[in-house]
Each structure stands twice: as structure tokens, then as C-alpha cells.
């Protein structure tokens, strides 16, 4: 459980860092034409940092430099692109269902909260699926997608209530009428936390077979058995890399999946 929570905390931090780096990109007036470009930069950077962090954690859990590099690369590429695409799709759906004015609503209302939640769900689905794809299995991708939907939905649902809570304070201390800065930070952090937590949680709950290292360095580490052939050995490319015992050959054993059986 500690690894699941640790992944969530690291992804939360990644989302917050992405928000901090893009604060200056947003103009003071949401009606400014530069606002759209700032939102795109925000989405791309937050998605990239969350995806890259999640991929790093997953790669380290798999072990081996090759697995780390593959996990980061796949998660970063697919997560960033799919997350940004999901955000665009969510925004288009929200506009189709609730009209173009939902983004400029000045009061807290149910329709705007639903629209934000829809955007968060679509953003999280794409980002989570990309993170799950780095596990290189259908189950991992589905787990990531489900985790992203839950995490993104929670982040979107809380966006407007927080914005309404801090708006009076922000209006009192600044000259602009842009009060979404804190809400964006919370959404970025919660999106990262939710994706980190729920992708790991659903991956753990949905797996049907796994190998646990019982003795030696990294004792207690577990690897899911998803592929038709799962390779065990000292090779960096092994699904289950074991480096602590010099006597183990590069490819020492193979677990073959035959339906519900593993040989």
C-alpha cells in the first residue's frame, strides 16, 4: 500500500509543479486571446510531468534500466498526447452540452460543475490510459484508463467549489478578475494524485497472477504476469529482472500463460 500512496504523492507533486511553471502564462483577463494558448501550455506541461513521473515510478518497480526507459518513454509520449486530446474532447463536449458560456460563469452552479467534471474525466481518461500503456499490457491500459477517469472526475468536480471559496480573497488582493489560479493548481495536483493512486490501485486489484521475490535484495517486490510469455533472468529486457544473484543466467526461466493456467 505504501508504494501506491507514494506514487500518488509523487504524481500530485508533478501536477503542482506543472501548475507553478505555467502561472505566468495566463493573462489577467480570461477574455484575452492569449488565454487559449496558456491553457494549452498548462495542459501539455501538467500532462507531461504527471505521465513522466508515473512512468518513472512504474519503471523502477519493474526494475532494470531498459524497463525504466521504456516506461518513461511510453507513458510520457502516449500520456501527454492522449491527455491533451482528452482535454480537447472534454472541452468540446462541455461546450456542446452546456454552451460556450460555461467557461466564463461567475457564480457556482450545477451545470458548470458537471461541465468541469466532464472535462476532468476526459482529460484523466487519456492521461491515465497513457500511463497504463507503459505497463505494456491490455490490463494495465484499462486499469490506467479507469484510474484516470476517477482521478480526473474528482479533480474536475472540485474545481468550481474551490474557485468560489477563494474568489473573494483573490479579488481583494489583485487587480485582475482572474480567480481560477488556485483552482487550476488544485486540479493539477488532484489530477496527478488521482491518477497516481487509482492507476496503481486498479492495477493491483485487477491482476490475476504475479511473482513475488521472497528472498534477497528487493525482497517483497512483485511483478504482474500479463504477457503470453514472461521472461525471468538477469537480462535488462526480462519482464522480471533479477540482478542480485550472479549465478542466474540472462534468461533463466519463462512463465507461459495458457488461458487461466500458468506454466
Short mmCIF file of C-alpha atoms in Angstrom, two decimals:
data_model
loop_
_atom_site.label_atom_id
_atom_site.label_comp_id
_atom_site.label_asym_id
_atom_site.label_seq_id
_atom_site.Cartn_x
_atom_site.Cartn_y
_atom_site.Cartn_z
CA UNK A 1 0.00 0.00 0.00
CA UNK A 2 2.92 2.31 0.69
CA UNK A 3 4.06 2.13 -2.93
CA UNK A 4 0.58 3.02 -4.15
CA UNK A 5 0.37 6.08 -1.91
CA UNK A 6 3.96 7.03 -2.77
CA UNK A 7 3.14 7.01 -6.48
CA UNK A 8 0.09 9.18 -5.80
CA UNK A 9 2.10 11.73 -3.82
CA UNK A 10 4.82 11.98 -6.47
CA UNK A 11 2.23 12.46 -9.23
CA UNK A 12 0.49 15.10 -7.10
CA UNK A 13 3.79 16.96 -6.79
CA UNK A 14 4.33 16.67 -10.56
CA UNK A 15 0.94 18.23 -11.26
CA UNK A 16 1.60 21.09 -8.83
CA UNK A 17 5.00 21.76 -10.42
CA UNK A 18 3.33 21.96 -13.83
CA UNK A 19 0.83 24.46 -12.46
CA UNK A 20 3.54 26.61 -10.85
CA UNK A 21 5.52 26.73 -14.08
CA UNK A 22 2.51 27.94 -16.07
CA UNK A 23 1.02 30.55 -13.70
CA UNK A 24 2.76 33.40 -15.51
CA UNK A 25 1.46 32.22 -18.89
CA UNK A 26 -2.15 33.15 -18.08
CA UNK A 27 -3.21 36.75 -18.80
CA UNK A 28 -5.14 38.69 -16.18
CA UNK A 29 -8.33 38.71 -18.24
CA UNK A 30 -9.92 35.35 -19.28
CA UNK A 31 -11.28 37.10 -22.39
CA UNK A 32 -7.74 37.78 -23.63
CA UNK A 33 -6.96 35.82 -26.86
CA UNK A 34 -3.75 34.60 -25.21
CA UNK A 35 -5.84 32.63 -22.73
CA UNK A 36 -6.34 29.69 -25.12
CA UNK A 37 -2.60 29.36 -25.69
CA UNK A 38 -1.96 29.49 -21.94
CA UNK A 39 -4.49 26.70 -21.33
CA UNK A 40 -2.80 24.54 -23.97
CA UNK A 41 0.63 25.08 -22.37
CA UNK A 42 -0.85 24.26 -18.96
CA UNK A 43 -2.47 21.05 -20.20
CA UNK A 44 0.62 19.84 -22.07
CA UNK A 45 3.06 20.55 -19.24
CA UNK A 46 0.88 19.13 -16.47
CA UNK A 47 0.12 16.02 -18.56
CA UNK A 48 3.80 15.52 -19.43
CA UNK A 49 5.03 15.88 -15.85
CA UNK A 50 2.37 13.56 -14.40
CA UNK A 51 2.86 10.97 -17.14
CA UNK A 52 6.65 11.08 -16.91
CA UNK A 53 6.59 10.77 -13.11
CA UNK A 54 4.14 7.87 -13.18
CA UNK A 55 6.22 6.16 -15.87
CA UNK A 56 9.37 6.58 -13.79
CA UNK A 57 7.73 5.02 -10.73
CA UNK A 58 6.37 2.10 -12.74
CA UNK A 59 9.72 1.53 -14.43
CA UNK A 60 11.57 1.49 -11.12
CA UNK A 61 9.06 -1.01 -9.77
CA UNK A 62 9.65 -3.28 -12.77
CA UNK A 63 13.42 -2.93 -12.37
CA UNK A 64 16.21 -2.60 -14.92
CA UNK A 65 17.34 0.38 -16.96
CA UNK A 66 15.57 -0.83 -20.08
CA UNK A 67 12.25 -1.14 -18.30
CA UNK A 68 12.68 2.31 -16.74
CA UNK A 69 13.46 3.91 -20.10
CA UNK A 70 10.57 2.16 -21.85
CA UNK A 71 8.12 3.01 -19.09
CA UNK A 72 9.05 6.69 -19.03
CA UNK A 73 9.07 6.96 -22.84
CA UNK A 74 5.73 5.23 -23.41
CA UNK A 75 3.99 7.00 -20.54
CA UNK A 76 5.39 10.40 -21.48
CA UNK A 77 4.55 10.13 -25.18
CA UNK A 78 1.14 8.49 -25.05
CA UNK A 79 0.07 10.08 -21.77
CA UNK A 80 0.87 13.63 -22.90
CA UNK A 81 -0.77 13.26 -26.31
CA UNK A 82 -3.80 11.29 -25.12
CA UNK A 83 -4.27 13.53 -22.08
CA UNK A 84 -4.20 16.70 -24.18
CA UNK A 85 -6.55 15.12 -26.74
CA UNK A 86 -8.89 14.05 -23.94
CA UNK A 87 -8.92 17.60 -22.60
CA UNK A 88 -9.87 18.95 -26.03
CA UNK A 89 -12.61 16.35 -26.40
CA UNK A 90 -13.93 17.09 -22.93
CA UNK A 91 -13.98 20.82 -23.66
CA UNK A 92 -15.84 20.22 -26.93
CA UNK A 93 -18.43 18.00 -25.23
CA UNK A 94 -18.91 20.51 -22.42
CA UNK A 95 -19.47 23.30 -24.92
CA UNK A 96 -21.90 21.15 -26.92
CA UNK A 97 -23.97 20.26 -23.86
CA UNK A 98 -23.75 23.48 -21.85
CA UNK A 99 -22.99 26.18 -24.43
CA UNK A 100 -19.91 28.38 -24.88
CA UNK A 101 -20.60 30.47 -21.78
CA UNK A 102 -19.91 27.72 -19.23
CA UNK A 103 -16.22 28.67 -19.03
CA UNK A 104 -17.00 32.26 -18.08
CA UNK A 105 -19.62 31.60 -15.41
CA UNK A 106 -19.09 33.89 -12.42
CA UNK A 107 -21.27 32.01 -9.92
CA UNK A 108 -21.17 28.45 -8.65
CA UNK A 109 -23.85 26.37 -10.37
CA UNK A 110 -24.54 22.73 -11.04
CA UNK A 111 -24.25 22.83 -14.83
CA UNK A 112 -20.78 24.38 -14.68
CA UNK A 113 -19.66 21.78 -12.11
CA UNK A 114 -20.91 18.98 -14.37
CA UNK A 115 -19.11 20.54 -17.34
CA UNK A 116 -15.84 20.77 -15.38
CA UNK A 117 -16.25 17.18 -14.23
CA UNK A 118 -16.79 16.04 -17.82
CA UNK A 119 -13.61 17.82 -18.88
CA UNK A 120 -11.69 16.28 -15.97
CA UNK A 121 -12.97 12.80 -16.80
CA UNK A 122 -11.90 13.05 -20.45
CA UNK A 123 -8.52 14.56 -19.55
CA UNK A 124 -7.91 11.92 -16.88
CA UNK A 125 -9.03 9.07 -19.16
CA UNK A 126 -6.49 9.93 -21.84
CA UNK A 127 -3.69 10.62 -19.39
CA UNK A 128 -4.42 7.53 -17.30
CA UNK A 129 -4.60 5.27 -20.37
CA UNK A 130 -1.20 6.55 -21.46
CA UNK A 131 0.26 5.87 -18.03
CA UNK A 132 -1.30 2.39 -18.01
CA UNK A 133 0.01 1.67 -21.51
CA UNK A 134 3.53 1.91 -20.10
CA UNK A 135 2.83 -1.37 -18.29
CA UNK A 136 2.69 -2.91 -21.78
CA UNK A 137 -0.47 -4.92 -21.25
CA UNK A 138 -4.15 -4.53 -22.04
CA UNK A 139 -4.99 -4.89 -18.36
CA UNK A 140 -2.55 -2.14 -17.46
CA UNK A 141 -4.01 0.22 -20.07
CA UNK A 142 -7.58 -0.45 -18.92
CA UNK A 143 -6.57 -0.02 -15.28
CA UNK A 144 -4.92 3.28 -16.15
CA UNK A 145 -7.97 4.49 -18.06
CA UNK A 146 -10.33 3.64 -15.18
CA UNK A 147 -7.97 5.23 -12.68
CA UNK A 148 -7.69 8.35 -14.82
CA UNK A 149 -11.47 8.65 -15.12
CA UNK A 150 -11.87 8.52 -11.33
CA UNK A 151 -8.97 10.87 -10.61
CA UNK A 152 -9.89 13.34 -13.34
CA UNK A 153 -13.55 13.31 -12.34
CA UNK A 154 -12.74 14.18 -8.73
CA UNK A 155 -10.40 16.98 -9.83
CA UNK A 156 -12.98 18.46 -12.18
CA UNK A 157 -15.79 18.22 -9.63
CA UNK A 158 -13.84 20.21 -7.03
CA UNK A 159 -12.59 22.91 -9.42
CA UNK A 160 -15.50 25.35 -9.14
CA UNK A 161 -16.29 24.91 -5.42
CA UNK A 162 -12.71 25.80 -4.56
CA UNK A 163 -12.71 28.70 -7.00
CA UNK A 164 -15.87 30.08 -5.42
CA UNK A 165 -14.38 29.73 -1.94
CA UNK A 166 -11.18 31.67 -2.70
CA UNK A 167 -12.60 34.18 -5.21
CA UNK A 168 -13.41 36.92 -2.66
CA UNK A 169 -9.90 36.81 -1.24
CA UNK A 170 -8.25 36.86 -4.67
CA UNK A 171 -10.42 39.74 -5.86
CA UNK A 172 -9.43 41.72 -2.77
CA UNK A 173 -5.67 41.30 -3.23
CA UNK A 174 -5.32 41.57 -7.03
CA UNK A 175 -6.41 43.96 -9.73
CA UNK A 176 -7.38 41.37 -12.37
CA UNK A 177 -10.64 39.43 -12.46
CA UNK A 178 -8.94 36.08 -12.99
CA UNK A 179 -9.72 33.93 -9.95
CA UNK A 180 -9.06 30.43 -11.30
CA UNK A 181 -5.38 30.26 -10.46
CA UNK A 182 -5.87 28.35 -7.18
CA UNK A 183 -8.47 26.05 -8.74
CA UNK A 184 -6.07 25.18 -11.57
CA UNK A 185 -3.40 24.33 -9.03
CA UNK A 186 -5.76 22.09 -7.11
CA UNK A 187 -6.99 20.44 -10.30
CA UNK A 188 -3.42 19.77 -11.48
CA UNK A 189 -2.45 18.33 -8.10
CA UNK A 190 -5.61 16.26 -7.66
CA UNK A 191 -5.38 15.02 -11.23
CA UNK A 192 -1.86 13.79 -10.54
CA UNK A 193 -2.79 12.33 -7.15
CA UNK A 194 -5.89 10.61 -8.50
CA UNK A 195 -4.11 9.15 -11.50
CA UNK A 196 -1.16 8.01 -9.40
CA UNK A 197 -3.42 6.49 -6.74
CA UNK A 198 -6.12 4.91 -8.84
CA UNK A 199 -3.95 3.62 -11.68
CA UNK A 200 -1.83 1.79 -9.10
CA UNK A 201 -4.87 0.66 -7.12
CA UNK A 202 -6.84 -0.66 -10.07
CA UNK A 203 -3.70 -2.31 -11.44
CA UNK A 204 -3.25 -4.10 -8.12
CA UNK A 205 -6.91 -5.13 -7.79
CA UNK A 206 -7.29 -6.34 -11.38
CA UNK A 207 -4.21 -8.54 -11.67
CA UNK A 208 -4.77 -12.28 -11.70
CA UNK A 209 -1.24 -13.63 -11.38
CA UNK A 210 2.06 -12.26 -10.13
CA UNK A 211 5.52 -13.25 -8.96
CA UNK A 212 6.86 -12.13 -5.58
CA UNK A 213 10.56 -12.07 -4.69
CA UNK A 214 10.73 -13.90 -1.37
CA UNK A 215 14.42 -13.69 -0.50
CA UNK A 216 17.33 -11.38 -1.31
CA UNK A 217 17.69 -7.78 -2.39
CA UNK A 218 14.35 -6.06 -3.08
CA UNK A 219 12.61 -8.74 -1.05
CA UNK A 220 8.85 -8.41 -1.34
CA UNK A 221 8.87 -6.82 -4.82
CA UNK A 222 6.08 -8.08 -7.04
CA UNK A 223 5.69 -8.30 -10.81
CA UNK A 224 2.34 -8.97 -12.54
CA UNK A 225 2.26 -11.80 -15.06
CA UNK A 226 0.30 -10.46 -18.04
CA UNK A 227 2.20 -11.43 -21.19
CA UNK A 228 1.84 -14.71 -23.07
CA UNK A 229 5.48 -15.31 -22.13
CA UNK A 230 7.05 -13.72 -19.05
CA UNK A 231 10.85 -13.91 -19.00
CA UNK A 232 12.86 -14.13 -15.77
CA UNK A 233 16.61 -13.51 -15.56
CA UNK A 234 19.48 -11.07 -15.25
CA UNK A 235 18.91 -9.52 -18.69
CA UNK A 236 17.75 -5.89 -18.68
CA UNK A 237 14.99 -6.84 -21.12
CA UNK A 238 13.50 -9.52 -18.85
CA UNK A 239 9.96 -8.91 -17.63
CA UNK A 240 11.22 -9.92 -14.18
CA UNK A 241 14.86 -8.78 -13.93
CA UNK A 242 16.94 -10.29 -11.12
CA UNK A 243 20.38 -8.72 -10.67
CA UNK A 244 21.31 -9.73 -7.12
CA UNK A 245 22.49 -13.27 -7.91
CA UNK A 246 25.46 -13.52 -10.35
CA UNK A 247 24.76 -17.21 -10.99
CA UNK A 248 21.41 -16.51 -12.64
CA UNK A 249 21.69 -16.58 -16.47
CA UNK A 250 20.37 -13.68 -18.59
CA UNK A 251 17.18 -15.61 -19.37
CA UNK A 252 16.71 -18.19 -16.63
CA UNK A 253 13.06 -19.15 -16.90
CA UNK A 254 9.85 -18.50 -18.80
CA UNK A 255 6.30 -18.40 -17.47
CA UNK A 256 3.85 -19.27 -20.22
CA UNK A 257 0.18 -18.36 -19.97
CA UNK A 258 -2.35 -20.82 -21.35
CA UNK A 259 -5.82 -19.45 -20.68
CA UNK A 260 -6.24 -19.44 -16.91
CA UNK A 261 -3.13 -21.61 -16.38
CA UNK A 262 0.49 -20.55 -15.96
CA UNK A 263 3.32 -22.97 -16.66
#
